[in-house]
């Protein structure tokens, strides 16, 4: 078996550090800067072109916008990392992108749109990725465009373990839309055998993006948890939480694998009366309650 080496992409340095520690292997950083003409520069911090030769290289790089750059910049860094590892003759290039940008552009909703998430995946393969890993991807059918092995890791068990620390005793899980049903059922099952899942129905106007929601919100005296893949503007979460509040919920919790929390999303959620937002370190946010490091390290050690 070849020696593992973790490369910390500029957008996932902390997570990469934790992964290297779980795998007990070498961690290497990357220098990144933007030239005055806005081109990206990236360099894996190694002294010799032969340093990755024959190695099992693990690149960790998320693609959410953060203080250092937007998703397009982090995608460019990712491509440059993979390409460099390939040129340096790595034996394997496992790419871990915990949050995959553009994942919600998984269908042609209106004529003329681009199915960009699949192009992005193909670009990674073209650059030299030999395995692809992500977490709770919005729609996993997009992974079928890859001819390399791909893995969509499920964080619901570790998120449920975090919720269990709250010692709530009258739990119900609300599923905010049809696409979230499988995730909500899995999440509820990790919380306990008798935790009920209530289904709401969300509709989104494809032109304006505006959402409406319907559902039976009779949750009198319940501790309500809503688990979604992405919390972006907070619109979906806030609407579902406020319906639960009106339905008599005793307490409200928002769980999101990828807490993007753009603009005033935190305010929108917390002003419904929610007690807490719980997220993972798939991206940098104040809600990195649960680390994905062990989940990923275990999945590649299998
Ligand atoms: C959509 O189907 C997703 O699963 C999330 O519910 C959605 O992306 C959340 O977006 P927002 O926070 O902007 O409502």
PDB file of C-alpha atoms and ligand atoms in Angstrom:
ATOM      1  CA  UNK A   1       0.000   0.000   0.000  1.00  0.00           C
ATOM      2  CA  UNK A   2       1.387   3.413  -0.915  1.00  0.00           C
ATOM      3  CA  UNK A   3       2.066   6.056   1.697  1.00  0.00           C
ATOM      4  CA  UNK A   4      -0.805   8.489   2.343  1.00  0.00           C
ATOM      5  CA  UNK A   5      -0.262  12.228   2.253  1.00  0.00           C
ATOM      6  CA  UNK A   6      -2.959  14.831   2.930  1.00  0.00           C
ATOM      7  CA  UNK A   7      -2.855  18.106   1.032  1.00  0.00           C
ATOM      8  CA  UNK A   8      -4.705  20.942   2.766  1.00  0.00           C
ATOM      9  CA  UNK A   9      -6.450  23.058   0.149  1.00  0.00           C
ATOM     10  CA  UNK A  10      -6.629  26.771   1.030  1.00  0.00           C
ATOM     11  CA  UNK A  11     -10.374  26.502   1.803  1.00  0.00           C
ATOM     12  CA  UNK A  12     -10.162  23.467   4.157  1.00  0.00           C
ATOM     13  CA  UNK A  13      -6.973  23.819   6.156  1.00  0.00           C
ATOM     14  CA  UNK A  14      -8.426  22.977   9.565  1.00  0.00           C
ATOM     15  CA  UNK A  15     -10.420  19.975   8.354  1.00  0.00           C
ATOM     16  CA  UNK A  16      -7.389  18.659   6.448  1.00  0.00           C
ATOM     17  CA  UNK A  17      -5.283  18.960   9.607  1.00  0.00           C
ATOM     18  CA  UNK A  18      -7.808  16.875  11.536  1.00  0.00           C
ATOM     19  CA  UNK A  19      -7.986  14.277   8.745  1.00  0.00           C
ATOM     20  CA  UNK A  20      -4.188  13.906   8.637  1.00  0.00           C
ATOM     21  CA  UNK A  21      -4.206  13.436  12.394  1.00  0.00           C
ATOM     22  CA  UNK A  22      -6.896  10.697  12.144  1.00  0.00           C
ATOM     23  CA  UNK A  23      -4.959   8.972   9.373  1.00  0.00           C
ATOM     24  CA  UNK A  24      -1.670   9.522  11.167  1.00  0.00           C
ATOM     25  CA  UNK A  25      -0.023  10.686   7.957  1.00  0.00           C
ATOM     26  CA  UNK A  26       1.923  13.644   6.564  1.00  0.00           C
ATOM     27  CA  UNK A  27       0.086  16.950   6.054  1.00  0.00           C
ATOM     28  CA  UNK A  28       1.197  19.387   3.374  1.00  0.00           C
ATOM     29  CA  UNK A  29      -0.147  22.895   2.816  1.00  0.00           C
ATOM     30  CA  UNK A  30      -0.545  24.969  -0.309  1.00  0.00           C
ATOM     31  CA  UNK A  31       0.385  28.555  -1.088  1.00  0.00           C
ATOM     32  CA  UNK A  32      -2.230  30.571  -2.872  1.00  0.00           C
ATOM     33  CA  UNK A  33      -2.393  34.129  -4.085  1.00  0.00           C
ATOM     34  CA  UNK A  34      -4.168  36.240  -6.656  1.00  0.00           C
ATOM     35  CA  UNK A  35      -1.959  38.115  -9.077  1.00  0.00           C
ATOM     36  CA  UNK A  36      -2.721  41.802  -9.749  1.00  0.00           C
ATOM     37  CA  UNK A  37      -4.405  40.786 -13.017  1.00  0.00           C
ATOM     38  CA  UNK A  38      -6.716  38.448 -10.963  1.00  0.00           C
ATOM     39  CA  UNK A  39      -5.171  35.161 -12.101  1.00  0.00           C
ATOM     40  CA  UNK A  40      -4.764  32.464  -9.421  1.00  0.00           C
ATOM     41  CA  UNK A  41      -1.384  31.161  -8.297  1.00  0.00           C
ATOM     42  CA  UNK A  42      -1.149  27.890  -6.395  1.00  0.00           C
ATOM     43  CA  UNK A  43       1.777  25.804  -5.188  1.00  0.00           C
ATOM     44  CA  UNK A  44       1.791  22.653  -3.071  1.00  0.00           C
ATOM     45  CA  UNK A  45       4.388  23.263  -0.357  1.00  0.00           C
ATOM     46  CA  UNK A  46       6.916  20.610  -1.400  1.00  0.00           C
ATOM     47  CA  UNK A  47      10.562  21.050  -2.301  1.00  0.00           C
ATOM     48  CA  UNK A  48      10.917  18.420  -5.030  1.00  0.00           C
ATOM     49  CA  UNK A  49       8.870  17.482  -8.083  1.00  0.00           C
ATOM     50  CA  UNK A  50       9.307  13.836  -7.017  1.00  0.00           C
ATOM     51  CA  UNK A  51       7.799  14.260  -3.521  1.00  0.00           C
ATOM     52  CA  UNK A  52       4.354  12.897  -4.492  1.00  0.00           C
ATOM     53  CA  UNK A  53       5.622  10.154  -6.781  1.00  0.00           C
ATOM     54  CA  UNK A  54       3.851   6.855  -6.039  1.00  0.00           C
ATOM     55  CA  UNK A  55       1.962   8.382  -3.070  1.00  0.00           C
ATOM     56  CA  UNK A  56      -1.688   8.007  -2.102  1.00  0.00           C
ATOM     57  CA  UNK A  57      -2.560  11.698  -2.218  1.00  0.00           C
ATOM     58  CA  UNK A  58      -5.664  13.008  -0.459  1.00  0.00           C
ATOM     59  CA  UNK A  59      -6.692  16.529  -1.459  1.00  0.00           C
ATOM     60  CA  UNK A  60      -9.098  18.251   0.945  1.00  0.00           C
ATOM     61  CA  UNK A  61     -10.713  21.384  -0.437  1.00  0.00           C
ATOM     62  CA  UNK A  62     -14.227  22.656   0.040  1.00  0.00           C
ATOM     63  CA  UNK A  63     -15.860  24.952  -2.492  1.00  0.00           C
ATOM     64  CA  UNK A  64     -18.030  27.275  -0.430  1.00  0.00           C
ATOM     65  CA  UNK A  65     -17.383  30.995  -0.464  1.00  0.00           C
ATOM     66  CA  UNK A  66     -15.461  32.239   2.586  1.00  0.00           C
ATOM     67  CA  UNK A  67     -13.568  35.346   3.674  1.00  0.00           C
ATOM     68  CA  UNK A  68     -10.633  34.397   1.409  1.00  0.00           C
ATOM     69  CA  UNK A  69     -12.606  33.941  -1.799  1.00  0.00           C
ATOM     70  CA  UNK A  70     -15.768  32.890  -3.570  1.00  0.00           C
ATOM     71  CA  UNK A  71     -16.683  29.394  -4.742  1.00  0.00           C
ATOM     72  CA  UNK A  72     -15.252  29.968  -8.221  1.00  0.00           C
ATOM     73  CA  UNK A  73     -11.841  30.830  -6.775  1.00  0.00           C
ATOM     74  CA  UNK A  74     -11.892  27.734  -4.558  1.00  0.00           C
ATOM     75  CA  UNK A  75     -12.860  25.604  -7.557  1.00  0.00           C
ATOM     76  CA  UNK A  76      -9.883  26.995  -9.470  1.00  0.00           C
ATOM     77  CA  UNK A  77      -7.571  26.216  -6.521  1.00  0.00           C
ATOM     78  CA  UNK A  78      -8.998  22.687  -6.428  1.00  0.00           C
ATOM     79  CA  UNK A  79      -8.338  22.110 -10.130  1.00  0.00           C
ATOM     80  CA  UNK A  80      -4.782  23.404  -9.752  1.00  0.00           C
ATOM     81  CA  UNK A  81      -4.157  21.105  -6.767  1.00  0.00           C
ATOM     82  CA  UNK A  82      -5.382  18.030  -8.642  1.00  0.00           C
ATOM     83  CA  UNK A  83      -3.442  18.927 -11.772  1.00  0.00           C
ATOM     84  CA  UNK A  84      -0.196  19.449  -9.818  1.00  0.00           C
ATOM     85  CA  UNK A  85      -0.609  16.117  -7.983  1.00  0.00           C
ATOM     86  CA  UNK A  86      -1.106  14.369 -11.313  1.00  0.00           C
ATOM     87  CA  UNK A  87       1.942  15.973 -12.900  1.00  0.00           C
ATOM     88  CA  UNK A  88       3.945  14.976  -9.827  1.00  0.00           C
ATOM     89  CA  UNK A  89       2.996  11.337 -10.517  1.00  0.00           C
ATOM     90  CA  UNK A  90       0.871  10.537  -7.460  1.00  0.00           C
ATOM     91  CA  UNK A  91      -0.261   6.897  -7.532  1.00  0.00           C
ATOM     92  CA  UNK A  92      -3.761   7.831  -6.343  1.00  0.00           C
ATOM     93  CA  UNK A  93      -5.470  11.208  -6.139  1.00  0.00           C
ATOM     94  CA  UNK A  94      -8.431  11.054  -3.788  1.00  0.00           C
ATOM     95  CA  UNK A  95     -10.333  14.306  -3.848  1.00  0.00           C
ATOM     96  CA  UNK A  96     -12.479  15.227  -0.840  1.00  0.00           C
ATOM     97  CA  UNK A  97     -14.807  18.170  -1.482  1.00  0.00           C
ATOM     98  CA  UNK A  98     -17.058  18.225   1.597  1.00  0.00           C
ATOM     99  CA  UNK A  99     -19.320  20.931   0.181  1.00  0.00           C
ATOM    100  CA  UNK A 100     -19.694  20.842  -3.580  1.00  0.00           C
ATOM    101  CA  UNK A 101     -20.648  24.225  -5.020  1.00  0.00           C
ATOM    102  CA  UNK A 102     -23.221  24.238  -7.845  1.00  0.00           C
ATOM    103  CA  UNK A 103     -24.731  20.985  -6.492  1.00  0.00           C
ATOM    104  CA  UNK A 104     -28.195  22.521  -6.618  1.00  0.00           C
ATOM    105  CA  UNK A 105     -27.836  23.087 -10.366  1.00  0.00           C
ATOM    106  CA  UNK A 106     -28.505  19.392 -10.850  1.00  0.00           C
ATOM    107  CA  UNK A 107     -31.362  19.672 -13.346  1.00  0.00           C
ATOM    108  CA  UNK A 108     -32.385  21.803 -16.274  1.00  0.00           C
ATOM    109  CA  UNK A 109     -35.199  23.725 -14.609  1.00  0.00           C
ATOM    110  CA  UNK A 110     -35.601  26.173 -17.517  1.00  0.00           C
ATOM    111  CA  UNK A 111     -34.506  25.856 -21.140  1.00  0.00           C
ATOM    112  CA  UNK A 112     -31.017  27.130 -21.808  1.00  0.00           C
ATOM    113  CA  UNK A 113     -29.596  26.494 -18.335  1.00  0.00           C
ATOM    114  CA  UNK A 114     -26.256  24.745 -17.756  1.00  0.00           C
ATOM    115  CA  UNK A 115     -26.018  21.496 -15.781  1.00  0.00           C
ATOM    116  CA  UNK A 116     -22.848  22.869 -14.321  1.00  0.00           C
ATOM    117  CA  UNK A 117     -22.386  20.523 -11.360  1.00  0.00           C
ATOM    118  CA  UNK A 118     -21.719  17.647 -13.759  1.00  0.00           C
ATOM    119  CA  UNK A 119     -19.225  19.701 -15.761  1.00  0.00           C
ATOM    120  CA  UNK A 120     -17.455  20.494 -12.506  1.00  0.00           C
ATOM    121  CA  UNK A 121     -17.242  16.820 -11.561  1.00  0.00           C
ATOM    122  CA  UNK A 122     -15.954  15.912 -15.022  1.00  0.00           C
ATOM    123  CA  UNK A 123     -13.298  18.628 -14.785  1.00  0.00           C
ATOM    124  CA  UNK A 124     -11.977  17.041 -11.571  1.00  0.00           C
ATOM    125  CA  UNK A 125     -11.735  13.680 -13.309  1.00  0.00           C
ATOM    126  CA  UNK A 126     -10.085  15.272 -16.336  1.00  0.00           C
ATOM    127  CA  UNK A 127      -7.503  17.001 -14.099  1.00  0.00           C
ATOM    128  CA  UNK A 128      -6.538  13.585 -12.667  1.00  0.00           C
ATOM    129  CA  UNK A 129      -8.776  12.706  -9.691  1.00  0.00           C
ATOM    130  CA  UNK A 130      -8.918   8.928  -9.221  1.00  0.00           C
ATOM    131  CA  UNK A 131     -11.599   8.906  -6.473  1.00  0.00           C
ATOM    132  CA  UNK A 132     -14.146  11.546  -5.481  1.00  0.00           C
ATOM    133  CA  UNK A 133     -15.664  12.043  -2.017  1.00  0.00           C
ATOM    134  CA  UNK A 134     -18.284  14.520  -0.884  1.00  0.00           C
ATOM    135  CA  UNK A 135     -20.838  14.818   1.928  1.00  0.00           C
ATOM    136  CA  UNK A 136     -24.653  14.929   1.771  1.00  0.00           C
ATOM    137  CA  UNK A 137     -24.692  16.127  -1.828  1.00  0.00           C
ATOM    138  CA  UNK A 138     -27.938  17.842  -2.798  1.00  0.00           C
ATOM    139  CA  UNK A 139     -28.803  15.230  -5.465  1.00  0.00           C
ATOM    140  CA  UNK A 140     -26.553  12.185  -5.721  1.00  0.00           C
ATOM    141  CA  UNK A 141     -27.674  11.251  -9.244  1.00  0.00           C
ATOM    142  CA  UNK A 142     -25.184  13.828 -10.565  1.00  0.00           C
ATOM    143  CA  UNK A 143     -22.313  11.555  -9.512  1.00  0.00           C
ATOM    144  CA  UNK A 144     -23.241   9.076 -12.253  1.00  0.00           C
ATOM    145  CA  UNK A 145     -21.412  11.298 -14.758  1.00  0.00           C
ATOM    146  CA  UNK A 146     -18.081  10.202 -13.249  1.00  0.00           C
ATOM    147  CA  UNK A 147     -16.247   7.108 -14.381  1.00  0.00           C
ATOM    148  CA  UNK A 148     -13.995   7.113 -11.274  1.00  0.00           C
ATOM    149  CA  UNK A 149     -15.369   5.760  -7.949  1.00  0.00           C
ATOM    150  CA  UNK A 150     -17.427   8.373  -6.073  1.00  0.00           C
ATOM    151  CA  UNK A 151     -18.703   8.428  -2.495  1.00  0.00           C
ATOM    152  CA  UNK A 152     -21.435  10.552  -0.925  1.00  0.00           C
ATOM    153  CA  UNK A 153     -20.797  10.359   2.841  1.00  0.00           C
ATOM    154  CA  UNK A 154     -23.791  10.533   5.190  1.00  0.00           C
ATOM    155  CA  UNK A 155     -23.289  12.810   8.230  1.00  0.00           C
ATOM    156  CA  UNK A 156     -26.743  12.224   9.778  1.00  0.00           C
ATOM    157  CA  UNK A 157     -25.484   9.810  12.435  1.00  0.00           C
ATOM    158  CA  UNK A 158     -22.888  12.244  13.783  1.00  0.00           C
ATOM    159  CA  UNK A 159     -25.294  15.186  13.589  1.00  0.00           C
ATOM    160  CA  UNK A 160     -27.922  13.157  15.468  1.00  0.00           C
ATOM    161  CA  UNK A 161     -25.315  12.322  18.125  1.00  0.00           C
ATOM    162  CA  UNK A 162     -24.769  16.069  18.605  1.00  0.00           C
ATOM    163  CA  UNK A 163     -28.528  16.630  18.978  1.00  0.00           C
ATOM    164  CA  UNK A 164     -28.703  13.825  21.553  1.00  0.00           C
ATOM    165  CA  UNK A 165     -26.331  15.827  23.760  1.00  0.00           C
ATOM    166  CA  UNK A 166     -29.183  18.335  24.170  1.00  0.00           C
ATOM    167  CA  UNK A 167     -31.172  15.661  26.071  1.00  0.00           C
ATOM    168  CA  UNK A 168     -34.502  16.548  24.470  1.00  0.00           C
ATOM    169  CA  UNK A 169     -37.258  14.078  25.274  1.00  0.00           C
ATOM    170  CA  UNK A 170     -40.235  14.837  23.049  1.00  0.00           C
ATOM    171  CA  UNK A 171     -38.586  14.872  19.635  1.00  0.00           C
ATOM    172  CA  UNK A 172     -40.138  15.141  16.214  1.00  0.00           C
ATOM    173  CA  UNK A 173     -38.272  15.642  12.916  1.00  0.00           C
ATOM    174  CA  UNK A 174     -39.845  17.860  10.276  1.00  0.00           C
ATOM    175  CA  UNK A 175     -38.862  17.198   6.702  1.00  0.00           C
ATOM    176  CA  UNK A 176     -39.059  20.518   4.802  1.00  0.00           C
ATOM    177  CA  UNK A 177     -39.529  19.090   1.300  1.00  0.00           C
ATOM    178  CA  UNK A 178     -39.948  15.875  -0.684  1.00  0.00           C
ATOM    179  CA  UNK A 179     -36.259  15.660  -1.618  1.00  0.00           C
ATOM    180  CA  UNK A 180     -35.237  15.656   2.055  1.00  0.00           C
ATOM    181  CA  UNK A 181     -37.346  12.651   3.095  1.00  0.00           C
ATOM    182  CA  UNK A 182     -34.608  10.003   2.978  1.00  0.00           C
ATOM    183  CA  UNK A 183     -32.260  12.255   4.976  1.00  0.00           C
ATOM    184  CA  UNK A 184     -34.960  13.104   7.563  1.00  0.00           C
ATOM    185  CA  UNK A 185     -35.897   9.430   8.048  1.00  0.00           C
ATOM    186  CA  UNK A 186     -32.266   8.443   8.563  1.00  0.00           C
ATOM    187  CA  UNK A 187     -31.750  11.335  10.962  1.00  0.00           C
ATOM    188  CA  UNK A 188     -34.868  10.435  12.985  1.00  0.00           C
ATOM    189  CA  UNK A 189     -33.828   6.781  13.185  1.00  0.00           C
ATOM    190  CA  UNK A 190     -30.485   7.803  14.736  1.00  0.00           C
ATOM    191  CA  UNK A 191     -32.346   9.901  17.309  1.00  0.00           C
ATOM    192  CA  UNK A 192     -34.484   6.963  18.465  1.00  0.00           C
ATOM    193  CA  UNK A 193     -36.819   4.204  17.267  1.00  0.00           C
ATOM    194  CA  UNK A 194     -40.001   6.116  17.981  1.00  0.00           C
ATOM    195  CA  UNK A 195     -39.064   9.544  16.581  1.00  0.00           C
ATOM    196  CA  UNK A 196     -41.756  10.571  14.121  1.00  0.00           C
ATOM    197  CA  UNK A 197     -41.054  12.351  10.812  1.00  0.00           C
ATOM    198  CA  UNK A 198     -43.572  14.978   9.671  1.00  0.00           C
ATOM    199  CA  UNK A 199     -43.516  15.815   5.973  1.00  0.00           C
ATOM    200  CA  UNK A 200     -43.945  19.402   4.751  1.00  0.00           C
ATOM    201  CA  UNK A 201     -44.232  20.248   1.060  1.00  0.00           C
ATOM    202  CA  UNK A 202     -42.132  23.078  -0.334  1.00  0.00           C
ATOM    203  CA  UNK A 203     -42.697  24.660  -3.731  1.00  0.00           C
ATOM    204  CA  UNK A 204     -40.186  26.974  -5.359  1.00  0.00           C
ATOM    205  CA  UNK A 205     -40.996  29.336  -8.208  1.00  0.00           C
ATOM    206  CA  UNK A 206     -38.282  28.555 -10.779  1.00  0.00           C
ATOM    207  CA  UNK A 207     -38.288  32.117 -12.066  1.00  0.00           C
ATOM    208  CA  UNK A 208     -38.270  34.143  -8.828  1.00  0.00           C
ATOM    209  CA  UNK A 209     -36.900  31.528  -6.392  1.00  0.00           C
ATOM    210  CA  UNK A 210     -39.735  32.391  -3.951  1.00  0.00           C
ATOM    211  CA  UNK A 211     -40.872  29.465  -1.797  1.00  0.00           C
ATOM    212  CA  UNK A 212     -44.181  28.416  -0.275  1.00  0.00           C
ATOM    213  CA  UNK A 213     -44.727  25.541   2.169  1.00  0.00           C
ATOM    214  CA  UNK A 214     -47.677  23.431   3.275  1.00  0.00           C
ATOM    215  CA  UNK A 215     -48.045  20.684   5.833  1.00  0.00           C
ATOM    216  CA  UNK A 216     -49.728  19.541   9.004  1.00  0.00           C
ATOM    217  CA  UNK A 217     -47.812  21.361  11.733  1.00  0.00           C
ATOM    218  CA  UNK A 218     -49.570  19.880  14.769  1.00  0.00           C
ATOM    219  CA  UNK A 219     -46.473  19.603  16.929  1.00  0.00           C
ATOM    220  CA  UNK A 220     -47.872  20.775  20.283  1.00  0.00           C
ATOM    221  CA  UNK A 221     -45.228  20.570  23.047  1.00  0.00           C
ATOM    222  CA  UNK A 222     -42.718  18.837  20.778  1.00  0.00           C
ATOM    223  CA  UNK A 223     -38.980  19.491  20.472  1.00  0.00           C
ATOM    224  CA  UNK A 224     -38.780  20.046  16.729  1.00  0.00           C
ATOM    225  CA  UNK A 225     -35.640  19.379  14.704  1.00  0.00           C
ATOM    226  CA  UNK A 226     -35.314  20.161  11.022  1.00  0.00           C
ATOM    227  CA  UNK A 227     -32.336  18.645   9.208  1.00  0.00           C
ATOM    228  CA  UNK A 228     -31.507  19.885   5.715  1.00  0.00           C
ATOM    229  CA  UNK A 229     -28.499  19.472   3.439  1.00  0.00           C
ATOM    230  CA  UNK A 230     -27.850  23.151   2.758  1.00  0.00           C
ATOM    231  CA  UNK A 231     -28.970  26.191   4.701  1.00  0.00           C
ATOM    232  CA  UNK A 232     -28.331  29.065   2.302  1.00  0.00           C
ATOM    233  CA  UNK A 233     -30.627  32.095   2.616  1.00  0.00           C
ATOM    234  CA  UNK A 234     -32.355  30.358   5.526  1.00  0.00           C
ATOM    235  CA  UNK A 235     -35.708  30.748   3.756  1.00  0.00           C
ATOM    236  CA  UNK A 236     -36.594  27.044   3.780  1.00  0.00           C
ATOM    237  CA  UNK A 237     -35.529  26.540   7.383  1.00  0.00           C
ATOM    238  CA  UNK A 238     -37.199  29.719   8.688  1.00  0.00           C
ATOM    239  CA  UNK A 239     -40.486  28.912   6.970  1.00  0.00           C
ATOM    240  CA  UNK A 240     -40.588  25.347   8.313  1.00  0.00           C
ATOM    241  CA  UNK A 241     -39.597  26.493  11.819  1.00  0.00           C
ATOM    242  CA  UNK A 242     -42.216  29.231  11.925  1.00  0.00           C
ATOM    243  CA  UNK A 243     -44.916  26.755  10.840  1.00  0.00           C
ATOM    244  CA  UNK A 244     -43.799  24.451  13.658  1.00  0.00           C
ATOM    245  CA  UNK A 245     -43.832  27.366  16.097  1.00  0.00           C
ATOM    246  CA  UNK A 246     -47.416  28.215  15.107  1.00  0.00           C
ATOM    247  CA  UNK A 247     -48.255  24.533  15.540  1.00  0.00           C
ATOM    248  CA  UNK A 248     -47.273  24.733  19.217  1.00  0.00           C
ATOM    249  CA  UNK A 249     -43.678  23.442  19.226  1.00  0.00           C
ATOM    250  CA  UNK A 250     -41.974  23.638  22.617  1.00  0.00           C
ATOM    251  CA  UNK A 251     -38.487  24.121  21.144  1.00  0.00           C
ATOM    252  CA  UNK A 252     -36.965  24.451  17.680  1.00  0.00           C
ATOM    253  CA  UNK A 253     -33.556  23.401  16.297  1.00  0.00           C
ATOM    254  CA  UNK A 254     -32.083  23.899  12.805  1.00  0.00           C
ATOM    255  CA  UNK A 255     -29.595  21.296  11.616  1.00  0.00           C
ATOM    256  CA  UNK A 256     -27.739  21.763   8.329  1.00  0.00           C
ATOM    257  CA  UNK A 257     -24.861  19.728   6.919  1.00  0.00           C
ATOM    258  CA  UNK A 258     -23.672  22.769   4.972  1.00  0.00           C
ATOM    259  CA  UNK A 259     -24.480  25.981   6.886  1.00  0.00           C
ATOM    260  CA  UNK A 260     -23.746  28.517   4.139  1.00  0.00           C
ATOM    261  CA  UNK A 261     -25.935  31.049   5.956  1.00  0.00           C
ATOM    262  CA  UNK A 262     -25.786  33.871   3.449  1.00  0.00           C
ATOM    263  CA  UNK A 263     -26.825  37.444   4.239  1.00  0.00           C
ATOM    264  CA  UNK A 264     -29.340  37.537   7.106  1.00  0.00           C
ATOM    265  CA  UNK A 265     -30.000  33.768   7.249  1.00  0.00           C
ATOM    266  CA  UNK A 266     -29.012  33.497  10.934  1.00  0.00           C
ATOM    267  CA  UNK A 267     -31.457  36.265  11.849  1.00  0.00           C
ATOM    268  CA  UNK A 268     -34.221  34.693   9.760  1.00  0.00           C
ATOM    269  CA  UNK A 269     -33.763  31.379  11.556  1.00  0.00           C
ATOM    270  CA  UNK A 270     -33.186  32.579  15.100  1.00  0.00           C
ATOM    271  CA  UNK A 271     -36.050  35.104  14.939  1.00  0.00           C
ATOM    272  CA  UNK A 272     -38.512  32.198  14.558  1.00  0.00           C
ATOM    273  CA  UNK A 273     -37.675  31.295  18.161  1.00  0.00           C
ATOM    274  CA  UNK A 274     -35.096  28.623  17.274  1.00  0.00           C
ATOM    275  CA  UNK A 275     -32.725  27.739  20.116  1.00  0.00           C
ATOM    276  CA  UNK A 276     -29.748  26.660  18.053  1.00  0.00           C
ATOM    277  CA  UNK A 277     -28.261  26.089  14.602  1.00  0.00           C
ATOM    278  CA  UNK A 278     -26.099  22.975  14.332  1.00  0.00           C
ATOM    279  CA  UNK A 279     -23.771  22.338  11.394  1.00  0.00           C
ATOM    280  CA  UNK A 280     -20.615  20.565  10.271  1.00  0.00           C
ATOM    281  CA  UNK A 281     -17.160  21.774   9.250  1.00  0.00           C
ATOM    282  CA  UNK A 282     -17.852  21.060   5.579  1.00  0.00           C
ATOM    283  CA  UNK A 283     -17.302  24.794   5.205  1.00  0.00           C
ATOM    284  CA  UNK A 284     -16.079  27.595   7.441  1.00  0.00           C
ATOM    285  CA  UNK A 285     -18.875  29.027   9.595  1.00  0.00           C
ATOM    286  CA  UNK A 286     -19.573  29.765  13.266  1.00  0.00           C
ATOM    287  CA  UNK A 287     -21.597  26.507  13.314  1.00  0.00           C
ATOM    288  CA  UNK A 288     -18.883  23.844  12.919  1.00  0.00           C
ATOM    289  CA  UNK A 289     -20.317  21.776  15.797  1.00  0.00           C
ATOM    290  CA  UNK A 290     -19.578  18.424  14.190  1.00  0.00           C
ATOM    291  CA  UNK A 291     -16.346  17.534  12.391  1.00  0.00           C
ATOM    292  CA  UNK A 292     -16.392  15.390   9.264  1.00  0.00           C
ATOM    293  CA  UNK A 293     -12.760  14.358   9.752  1.00  0.00           C
ATOM    294  CA  UNK A 294     -13.388  10.959  11.332  1.00  0.00           C
ATOM    295  CA  UNK A 295     -16.255  10.124   8.943  1.00  0.00           C
ATOM    296  CA  UNK A 296     -13.965  10.736   5.960  1.00  0.00           C
ATOM    297  CA  UNK A 297     -10.889   9.090   7.503  1.00  0.00           C
ATOM    298  CA  UNK A 298     -12.908   5.977   8.318  1.00  0.00           C
ATOM    299  CA  UNK A 299     -14.407   5.832   4.835  1.00  0.00           C
ATOM    300  CA  UNK A 300     -11.036   5.761   3.119  1.00  0.00           C
ATOM    301  CA  UNK A 301      -9.532   3.321   5.594  1.00  0.00           C
ATOM    302  CA  UNK A 302     -12.202   0.699   4.790  1.00  0.00           C
TER     303      UNK A 302
HETATM  304  C1  LIG B   1     -33.248  22.586  -1.481  1.00  0.00           C
HETATM  305  O1  LIG B   1     -33.977  21.741  -1.969  1.00  0.00           O
HETATM  306  C2  LIG B   1     -32.238  22.315  -0.434  1.00  0.00           C
HETATM  307  O2  LIG B   1     -32.351  21.025   0.070  1.00  0.00           O
HETATM  308  C3  LIG B   1     -32.328  23.313   0.696  1.00  0.00           C
HETATM  309  O3  LIG B   1     -33.579  23.207   1.324  1.00  0.00           O
HETATM  310  C4  LIG B   1     -32.171  24.703   0.144  1.00  0.00           C
HETATM  311  O4  LIG B   1     -31.052  24.759  -0.677  1.00  0.00           O
HETATM  312  C5  LIG B   1     -32.036  25.710   1.245  1.00  0.00           C
HETATM  313  O5  LIG B   1     -31.907  26.968   0.671  1.00  0.00           O
HETATM  314  P1  LIG B   1     -32.408  28.238   1.428  1.00  0.00           P
HETATM  315  O6  LIG B   1     -31.761  28.255   2.772  1.00  0.00           O
HETATM  316  O7  LIG B   1     -31.962  29.387   0.569  1.00  0.00           O
HETATM  317  O8  LIG B   1     -33.892  28.153   1.521  1.00  0.00           O
END
